[in-house]
XYZ file of C-alpha atoms in Angstrom:
601
model
C -17.866 14.687 21.916
C -19.273 10.772 20.866
C -17.264 7.818 21.699
C -15.061 6.405 18.823
C -15.801 2.758 17.716
C -12.612 2.149 14.495
C -13.632 -1.175 12.391
C -12.508 -2.431 9.452
C -14.951 -4.498 6.596
C -13.138 -7.448 5.644
C -14.317 -10.440 3.212
C -13.382 -12.509 -0.092
C -14.354 -10.616 -2.929
C -18.324 -10.449 -3.735
C -19.271 -11.470 -0.317
C -21.206 -8.063 0.452
C -18.914 -5.935 2.158
C -20.081 -2.945 0.143
C -23.556 -3.947 0.613
C -23.202 -3.697 3.486
C -21.803 -0.309 4.104
C -24.160 1.117 1.568
C -27.632 -0.871 4.570
C -25.259 0.885 7.219
C -25.327 4.400 6.149
C -28.543 3.905 4.830
C -29.998 3.202 7.881
C -28.393 5.762 10.402
C -29.684 8.403 8.366
C -26.951 9.133 6.677
C -28.818 10.099 3.842
C -32.462 11.414 3.128
C -35.392 9.483 2.886
C -36.083 10.860 -0.328
C -32.283 11.287 -2.068
C -31.259 9.057 -5.045
C -28.405 7.171 -4.124
C -26.629 4.629 -6.225
C -25.970 0.938 -5.076
C -22.865 0.415 -3.838
C -21.953 3.628 -3.433
C -18.337 2.840 -2.050
C -17.366 2.496 -5.146
C -16.750 5.596 -6.334
C -13.919 4.670 -8.745
C -15.297 3.817 -12.416
C -13.464 0.802 -12.875
C -14.598 -0.421 -9.385
C -18.167 0.235 -11.042
C -17.115 -1.560 -14.312
C -15.489 -4.549 -12.753
C -18.257 -4.839 -9.719
C -15.421 -4.890 -7.111
C -13.811 -2.994 -4.765
C -10.155 -1.779 -5.274
C -9.239 0.772 -2.915
C -9.992 1.258 0.725
C -12.209 4.142 1.418
C -13.414 5.609 4.790
C -16.861 6.445 6.243
C -18.983 7.131 9.739
C -22.451 6.676 10.934
C -23.672 7.880 14.263
C -25.475 5.298 16.411
C -26.573 5.782 20.214
C -23.923 7.883 21.491
C -20.958 6.728 19.061
C -19.239 7.650 15.986
C -18.155 4.325 13.894
C -15.389 4.955 11.405
C -16.093 2.061 8.909
C -13.303 1.261 6.319
C -14.423 -0.627 3.728
C -11.520 -2.835 1.823
C -10.733 -5.005 -1.552
C -11.741 -8.440 -1.194
C -9.350 -9.214 -4.584
C -5.935 -11.178 -3.232
C -4.176 -8.758 -5.971
C -5.347 -5.446 -3.240
C -4.020 -7.249 -0.192
C -1.702 -4.607 0.475
C -4.888 -2.232 0.865
C -6.285 -4.646 3.218
C -2.831 -4.742 5.510
C -2.424 -1.015 5.669
C -5.500 -0.378 6.609
C -5.132 -3.399 10.039
C -3.146 -0.707 11.671
C -5.799 2.227 11.648
C -8.444 0.142 13.153
C -9.227 -1.310 16.530
C -11.192 -4.765 15.320
C -12.455 -6.034 12.158
C -15.579 -7.451 10.802
C -15.073 -10.494 8.969
C -17.770 -11.261 6.387
C -18.490 -14.611 4.726
C -21.347 -16.010 2.691
C -23.773 -18.380 3.671
C -23.691 -20.202 0.667
C -20.069 -20.193 -0.688
C -18.065 -20.270 3.326
C -14.653 -19.587 3.670
C -13.079 -18.251 0.389
C -8.948 -17.575 0.081
C -9.262 -14.313 0.589
C -10.996 -14.962 4.068
C -8.094 -17.105 5.147
C -5.411 -14.255 3.889
C -7.940 -11.306 5.548
C -8.328 -13.083 9.094
C -4.646 -14.314 9.199
C -2.908 -10.708 8.651
C -5.974 -9.882 11.191
C -5.379 -12.632 13.898
C -1.312 -11.701 13.728
C -2.364 -8.005 14.938
C -4.210 -9.019 17.653
C -7.483 -8.037 16.949
C -10.355 -9.685 17.546
C -13.167 -10.035 14.695
C -16.586 -9.991 14.876
C -18.059 -12.284 12.863
C -20.953 -11.591 10.067
C -22.543 -14.745 8.493
C -23.999 -12.973 5.215
C -26.732 -13.304 2.385
C -28.821 -16.412 4.607
C -31.455 -14.973 2.598
C -30.313 -17.264 -0.860
C -32.067 -20.136 -1.038
C -28.519 -22.592 -0.634
C -27.707 -20.720 2.210
C -26.229 -22.705 4.805
C -25.265 -20.229 7.868
C -25.025 -22.832 10.780
C -22.753 -24.917 8.071
C -20.416 -22.346 7.810
C -20.430 -20.424 11.036
C -18.956 -23.958 11.893
C -16.265 -23.796 8.657
C -15.466 -20.308 10.346
C -14.981 -21.694 13.447
C -12.494 -24.629 12.380
C -10.804 -21.437 10.637
C -9.419 -19.736 13.456
C -8.358 -22.728 15.073
C -6.126 -23.188 11.428
C -4.759 -20.148 12.114
C -3.359 -20.325 15.455
C -6.030 -18.096 16.873
C -5.476 -16.872 20.169
C -8.598 -18.397 22.998
C -10.173 -14.725 23.186
C -10.293 -14.519 19.609
C -11.777 -17.894 18.992
C -14.593 -16.523 21.004
C -15.801 -14.584 18.367
C -19.211 -12.925 18.485
C -21.230 -14.401 15.404
C -24.521 -12.731 13.603
C -26.395 -13.553 10.703
C -27.360 -10.828 8.346
C -29.138 -10.660 4.737
C -27.067 -7.012 3.556
C -29.367 -7.028 0.613
C -32.305 -6.942 2.686
C -30.479 -4.462 5.378
C -31.408 -6.962 8.161
C -29.387 -8.337 11.118
C -29.817 -11.085 13.850
C -28.261 -13.028 16.329
C -30.412 -16.207 15.769
C -31.593 -17.366 12.623
C -35.343 -17.497 14.432
C -35.271 -14.243 15.455
C -37.873 -11.842 13.982
C -35.634 -9.880 10.665
C -36.039 -6.220 11.214
C -33.326 -4.086 10.263
C -29.212 -4.233 11.265
C -29.709 -3.367 15.007
C -28.297 -6.184 16.298
C -25.123 -5.781 14.348
C -24.853 -2.499 15.656
C -25.099 -3.402 18.945
C -22.857 -6.207 18.196
C -20.174 -3.499 17.554
C -20.866 -1.803 20.398
C -20.592 -3.887 22.579
C -17.546 -5.971 21.119
C -15.103 -3.328 19.646
C -13.250 -1.890 22.191
C -13.579 1.967 22.350
C -10.606 3.775 19.915
C -7.595 3.425 21.705
C -5.267 5.840 22.230
C -2.901 8.566 24.649
C -4.732 12.037 24.435
C -2.021 13.406 27.370
C 1.523 11.800 25.079
C 2.835 14.364 22.212
C 1.207 13.731 18.810
C 1.492 10.816 16.435
C -0.367 9.513 13.153
C 0.887 7.180 10.841
C -0.187 7.644 7.708
C -2.371 4.459 5.863
C -3.196 6.262 2.750
C -2.873 9.475 0.822
C -4.910 10.764 -2.077
C -4.746 14.283 -4.202
C -6.984 16.992 -4.331
C -6.961 19.857 -6.825
C -7.360 22.756 -4.333
C -5.292 21.731 -1.433
C -2.688 18.889 -2.467
C -1.642 15.939 -1.182
C -3.858 14.724 1.708
C -2.670 11.543 4.410
C -5.273 9.908 6.272
C -4.471 7.644 9.047
C -5.069 6.776 13.186
C -4.425 9.332 15.377
C -1.539 7.233 18.148
C -1.087 9.940 20.680
C -1.963 13.617 21.528
C -4.019 15.794 19.930
C -3.588 18.101 16.464
C -4.621 21.599 14.870
C -5.632 23.070 11.889
C -2.542 25.581 11.361
C 0.131 23.283 13.923
C 3.595 22.358 12.573
C 4.675 19.072 12.497
C 7.611 16.515 11.515
C 6.880 14.174 8.573
C 9.084 11.015 9.411
C 10.181 8.978 6.477
C 10.645 4.965 7.500
C 14.297 5.294 6.145
C 14.459 8.401 9.057
C 14.872 11.522 6.754
C 12.484 14.519 8.549
C 10.970 17.477 7.195
C 9.128 20.307 9.001
C 5.641 20.914 8.045
C 2.727 22.478 8.543
C -0.662 21.259 8.978
C -3.421 24.177 6.252
C -6.491 21.616 7.110
C -7.732 18.747 9.174
C -11.452 16.685 7.618
C -13.076 13.758 9.422
C -15.856 11.624 8.217
C -19.477 12.259 8.527
C -21.218 9.663 6.077
C -19.208 9.816 3.019
C -18.302 13.103 3.028
C -14.574 14.918 4.216
C -15.500 18.158 6.678
C -13.491 20.471 8.036
C -12.664 20.229 11.588
C -10.266 22.567 13.855
C -8.940 19.656 15.927
C -9.048 15.725 16.576
C -7.817 14.073 19.118
C -5.365 10.342 20.058
C -7.876 7.026 19.012
C -9.757 9.386 15.477
C -9.356 8.585 12.108
C -8.571 11.731 10.467
C -7.410 13.241 7.024
C -4.790 15.941 6.621
C -3.487 18.757 4.303
C -0.501 20.417 3.784
C 2.417 18.154 3.968
C 3.477 17.575 0.626
C 5.821 15.211 1.155
C 3.448 12.524 3.154
C 3.785 9.571 1.863
C 1.990 5.883 2.870
C 4.777 4.350 5.717
C 5.057 7.570 7.190
C 4.755 9.018 10.260
C 3.352 12.408 11.665
C 4.783 13.765 14.414
C 5.225 17.084 16.944
C 7.736 19.170 16.171
C 9.021 19.116 20.176
C 8.502 15.189 20.070
C 9.825 14.190 16.636
C 9.755 9.766 17.135
C 8.491 7.615 14.400
C 5.965 5.053 15.072
C 6.521 1.312 13.489
C 5.974 1.028 10.123
C 3.913 -0.774 7.736
C 4.918 -4.143 6.696
C 3.750 -5.523 3.512
C 4.271 -9.156 2.082
C 6.817 -8.569 -0.751
C 5.658 -8.435 -4.563
C 4.955 -11.897 -6.183
C 5.036 -10.639 -9.709
C 7.014 -8.233 -12.205
C 6.049 -6.656 -15.564
C 8.684 -4.493 -17.549
C 7.327 -1.194 -18.328
C 8.413 0.422 -22.135
C 7.819 3.428 -24.236
C 5.747 2.389 -27.379
C 8.210 2.416 -29.909
C 6.223 0.764 -32.446
C 4.970 2.206 -36.096
C 2.094 3.882 -34.344
C 3.814 5.628 -31.502
C 2.278 8.969 -30.843
C -0.720 8.546 -32.543
C -3.167 8.312 -29.779
C -1.675 9.016 -26.344
C -0.960 12.354 -24.351
C 1.754 11.027 -22.655
C 4.798 8.911 -24.168
C 7.847 9.947 -23.029
C 10.113 8.408 -21.001
C 10.366 11.248 -18.287
C 6.665 11.243 -18.292
C 6.192 7.382 -17.694
C 8.709 7.278 -14.862
C 6.855 9.830 -13.042
C 3.416 8.405 -12.991
C 4.939 4.891 -12.131
C 6.975 7.126 -9.007
C 3.377 8.667 -8.047
C 1.833 5.709 -8.204
C 5.052 4.052 -5.792
C 4.099 6.955 -3.341
C 1.045 6.127 -2.666
C 0.472 2.191 -3.395
C 2.245 0.232 -0.991
C 2.065 -3.217 -2.791
C 3.641 -1.894 -5.581
C 7.554 -1.289 -6.505
C 9.455 0.115 -9.115
C 12.932 0.155 -10.419
C 15.279 0.957 -13.561
C 16.698 -0.930 -15.521
C 19.322 -0.927 -17.901
C 17.440 0.830 -20.857
C 16.304 4.567 -20.230
C 13.164 3.587 -22.157
C 11.948 0.333 -19.452
C 10.951 0.311 -16.138
C 10.236 -2.682 -13.935
C 6.842 -2.574 -11.863
C 6.137 -5.308 -9.384
C 3.596 -5.978 -7.361
C 0.772 -8.680 -5.807
C -0.907 -10.383 -8.986
C -1.686 -9.926 -12.973
C -5.011 -8.097 -11.617
C -3.460 -5.229 -9.855
C -0.615 -4.695 -12.367
C -3.831 -4.543 -14.998
C -5.872 -2.343 -13.078
C -2.805 0.397 -13.076
C -2.353 -0.029 -16.503
C -6.009 0.546 -17.403
C -5.533 3.710 -15.612
C -3.208 5.039 -16.700
C -4.545 5.058 -20.006
C -7.439 6.461 -19.088
C -5.321 9.373 -18.235
C -3.991 9.910 -21.373
C -0.536 7.514 -21.294
C 0.495 5.350 -24.390
C 3.502 2.879 -23.683
C 4.274 -0.938 -24.220
C 4.280 -3.918 -21.161
C 5.884 -7.204 -21.286
C 4.507 -10.669 -20.339
C 4.463 -11.245 -16.254
C 6.911 -12.937 -14.610
C 7.340 -14.256 -11.146
C 9.722 -12.771 -8.830
C 12.392 -15.810 -8.165
C 14.014 -15.695 -4.663
C 17.138 -17.708 -3.495
C 17.121 -19.185 -0.197
C 20.209 -21.331 1.932
C 21.030 -21.464 -2.490
C 17.639 -23.323 -3.119
C 16.129 -21.523 -6.155
C 12.337 -20.878 -4.754
C 9.128 -19.632 -6.439
C 5.682 -18.286 -5.171
C 2.935 -20.529 -4.856
C -1.122 -19.706 -5.003
C -3.397 -21.294 -2.963
C -6.528 -21.952 -5.795
C -9.917 -22.716 -5.220
C -11.698 -23.434 -8.049
C -15.914 -24.961 -8.221
C -16.689 -25.903 -11.394
C -19.471 -28.376 -13.111
C -19.083 -31.790 -12.446
C -18.736 -32.332 -16.100
C -16.041 -30.015 -16.462
C -13.908 -31.585 -13.238
C -11.883 -34.244 -15.090
C -10.380 -31.379 -17.337
C -9.720 -28.956 -15.405
C -7.712 -32.045 -12.758
C -6.043 -32.486 -15.984
C -4.996 -28.442 -16.750
C -4.132 -28.195 -13.482
C -1.243 -31.344 -13.490
C 0.098 -30.165 -16.440
C 0.863 -26.730 -14.790
C 2.010 -28.424 -12.017
C -0.633 -28.451 -9.707
C -1.134 -30.653 -6.165
C -4.541 -31.004 -5.067
C -5.283 -30.763 -1.295
C -9.159 -30.937 -1.120
C -11.996 -31.773 -3.270
C -15.357 -31.318 -2.369
C -18.550 -33.151 -4.157
C -21.192 -30.653 -4.167
C -25.169 -31.306 -4.065
C -25.661 -28.624 -6.330
C -23.867 -30.413 -9.641
C -20.704 -28.358 -8.668
C -16.869 -29.826 -7.160
C -14.799 -27.683 -5.488
C -11.001 -28.644 -5.798
C -8.435 -26.923 -3.960
C -4.991 -27.148 -5.250
C -1.110 -25.601 -4.455
C 0.039 -23.843 -7.145
C 2.828 -22.393 -8.804
C 2.174 -18.508 -9.482
C 3.564 -19.147 -13.065
C 1.266 -22.110 -13.468
C -1.791 -19.259 -12.915
C -0.333 -17.382 -15.677
C -2.250 -17.426 -18.689
C -4.335 -20.398 -17.484
C -8.005 -18.350 -16.869
C -8.662 -18.204 -20.807
C -8.030 -21.765 -20.888
C -9.958 -22.443 -18.092
C -13.029 -20.369 -18.889
C -12.950 -22.137 -22.575
C -13.154 -25.528 -21.285
C -15.577 -24.392 -18.789
C -17.874 -22.902 -21.283
C -17.520 -19.732 -18.871
C -19.253 -21.643 -15.976
C -16.411 -22.040 -13.979
C -15.351 -19.618 -11.019
C -11.589 -19.527 -9.609
C -10.152 -18.139 -6.667
C -6.709 -17.864 -5.799
C -4.369 -15.818 -3.120
C -0.803 -16.344 -2.151
C 0.293 -18.886 -0.026
C 3.771 -18.560 0.292
C 7.505 -19.570 -1.047
C 8.675 -23.402 -2.103
C 11.100 -25.105 -4.404
C 11.386 -24.685 -7.747
C 8.988 -26.987 -9.830
C 10.729 -27.355 -12.751
C 9.821 -26.008 -16.397
C 5.663 -25.770 -17.353
C 4.584 -25.956 -20.503
C 3.335 -22.671 -21.921
C 0.874 -21.536 -24.807
C 0.113 -24.191 -27.080
C -0.507 -22.273 -30.101
C 1.594 -19.646 -32.507
C 0.806 -15.960 -33.444
C -0.459 -14.989 -36.351
C 1.400 -12.039 -37.783
C 1.016 -9.380 -40.259
C 3.801 -10.052 -43.311
C 3.257 -6.059 -43.760
C 1.791 -2.484 -42.853
C -1.156 -1.656 -44.541
C -4.857 -1.639 -43.610
C -6.404 -5.294 -43.287
C -8.996 -6.345 -46.451
C -11.712 -9.156 -45.854
C -10.180 -11.184 -48.982
C -6.912 -11.306 -47.443
C -8.288 -12.799 -43.773
C -11.036 -14.826 -45.589
C -8.085 -16.644 -47.101
C -6.507 -17.586 -44.078
C -9.701 -18.418 -42.151
C -8.341 -21.628 -41.958
C -5.699 -21.631 -40.024
C -6.609 -19.907 -37.313
C -8.844 -17.336 -35.249
C -8.327 -13.808 -35.951
C -8.222 -11.087 -33.279
C -9.439 -8.476 -35.854
C -11.832 -7.466 -38.500
C -11.356 -5.860 -41.954
C -10.507 -2.229 -42.421
C -8.164 -1.694 -39.079
C -4.946 -0.040 -39.574
C -2.059 -2.794 -39.077
C 2.261 -3.073 -39.164
C 4.819 -5.383 -39.786
C 5.392 -7.996 -36.716
C 1.897 -6.827 -35.674
C 0.309 -10.189 -33.699
C -3.465 -11.051 -35.787
C -4.744 -13.786 -34.962
C -3.808 -17.400 -33.306
C -2.256 -19.830 -35.290
C -3.884 -23.716 -35.214
C -0.499 -24.703 -34.685
C 2.493 -24.306 -31.913
C 4.194 -22.414 -34.291
C 4.385 -18.519 -35.449
C 2.551 -17.783 -39.554
C 3.456 -15.014 -41.580
C -0.005 -13.526 -42.707
C -0.400 -11.077 -45.087
C -3.742 -9.608 -44.635
C -3.605 -6.267 -46.384
C -3.147 -8.227 -49.703
C -6.322 -7.544 -52.327
C -7.860 -8.944 -54.877
C -6.773 -8.075 -58.327
C -8.881 -6.631 -60.495
C -10.108 -8.138 -63.728
C -12.992 -8.050 -66.057
C -13.603 -11.836 -65.848
C -16.141 -13.319 -63.869
C -16.264 -16.896 -62.324
C -19.527 -17.944 -60.730
C -19.829 -18.269 -57.519
C -15.990 -16.655 -56.361
C -17.488 -13.246 -56.253
C -19.497 -13.453 -53.619
C -19.610 -11.304 -50.704
C -17.022 -12.746 -48.269
C -18.451 -13.786 -45.032
C -15.404 -13.620 -41.918
C -15.981 -15.171 -38.651
C -15.904 -12.227 -35.939
C -12.793 -11.570 -34.356
C -11.434 -12.527 -30.810
C -11.532 -10.321 -28.613
C -9.496 -9.651 -25.493
C -9.761 -7.479 -22.156
C -6.747 -5.954 -20.876
C -6.290 -8.943 -18.293
C -6.503 -11.838 -21.463
C -4.540 -9.714 -23.342
C -1.742 -9.996 -20.311
C -1.903 -13.358 -19.611
C -2.582 -14.325 -23.585
C 0.858 -12.974 -25.313
C 3.912 -15.032 -25.273
C 7.299 -14.078 -23.962
C 8.946 -12.739 -26.756
C 5.454 -10.096 -27.504
C 4.505 -6.932 -25.814
C 1.366 -5.677 -25.408
C 0.821 -1.801 -26.173
C -1.361 0.187 -24.931
C -3.011 3.310 -25.636
C -6.235 5.382 -24.591
C -7.948 4.008 -27.699
C -6.228 0.949 -28.694
C -4.546 -2.611 -27.422
C -2.377 -4.396 -29.797
C -0.695 -7.101 -29.441
C 3.234 -7.349 -31.379
C 6.418 -9.411 -31.827
C 8.988 -7.407 -29.803
C 11.506 -7.759 -32.448
C 9.297 -6.266 -35.529
C 11.322 -7.297 -38.675
C 10.618 -10.802 -39.798
C 14.468 -11.119 -41.095
C 15.936 -9.493 -37.544
C 13.302 -12.482 -35.815
C 15.081 -15.110 -37.321
C 18.007 -14.269 -36.880
C 17.414 -13.677 -33.502
C 16.673 -17.190 -33.274
C 19.115 -19.082 -34.972
C 21.230 -16.988 -31.798
């Protein structure tokens, strides 16, 4: 039987985790010589491929010498930090990946902090050393400083270091060494990652760290066997964090060979396995021997910081484009997400048609919304709001650590924008490549709706990264969107002639021939108040022609929004209507007279 090493690959977004896993799979013979394999093979979800980021943690395994190395690819974006936290319970060490040009970033600090708190000893890989602006020696020094800043133990600070280019498929111990393959990285894993831990003589215990669904075998749980031996067909007890126990039977056991999940009859302590047959399995549950039903310490996950309201669609276009439109269907889907996603919380509200969903950030909730619309759900969502706390009678709010890379010419404008949003600069570094790095501590509220303005001001060249910093005192009111909305005066189909007559009043989000309803947001006003516009008004037909006025109407292209941009853009009194085919911004109160009465109240 092969010895086992369990290791998670952690890093900031886009530092090369998934590319490195690809190279490790290729060089250990997981794929045939002539096999066609897509890049970033671990990003198997459609949304992951479209966005170019890892969203869900995934397992793979490679054989090297007489070891089986279980690899876990984790997300790099701060909003999916819950995915990283639950995975760290499954592994015996982490491979911390850092970009040789960018150096440690906000999420690098976050995931490293969580690893050190669990007592893990990271193996550091400085990746992308083949980049023209790489500075591997400086970056390794910055990583050392980061370990010290986070209060690492002496044994953790003395970390093994490897330099690599995941894209080119090589690693070296020293920069002058010959660049051949990833053997130095594999050797470092064998030398420095402890063998999988677990008492094989103790009764069986496993902590569920991930769940998925299979159409043939039902719910599948994944976790590391804490102790004992498990066999297919064995009766077990499923224990929830609250202490409820149910008797279950494991019908199938799986391990990983490369990327494939393969069926096995038995597994022992220290191995990472998946299993089927336990219908009530959820993340954080303990699966234990029926004769020894004792729970393991549950997974501690950071609390959500952002909340949104999900509502049943009640617009005039409700039910035209979606398959699942009722409050029962919406609640069941959110419950399913809550069971498998450890960092999401759902709550009922006073209204039977509205539910509160809490998460770690706008992107995490946007991914949930996008998945639901692709599955055929139709619903509405409110603007994201931060979750406030009261600690010792003081009103507290969440803060983010934001790192901004911006061209020198736009740095002044960005500093001014961050100032108006109550941001406090803690670091400023003048780069040698014409870019300035700004580091801020800013209320999470200040970053809601910031990205659109930021990209406009920096002409799309600025890069913003942020991660949760902690709770601190309320900073007072922050100015929101400075411009009002153009609101459809009546329902119908938009007409080029009508849109043209209002083009000098603002920017439109729709073109001609688009169905609209009263109260729908069709554009952005140039001024700070809302404006009613009749985009369905047609030209009166007469037999009189005027020179020049009957030329073809030329409309400016409508401004298009991604889902994340739309969530950031909507105002407090607006909703985003989401269907499988469309996204529409609208006022919460559609009728113009009711809206006026509500404003007066």
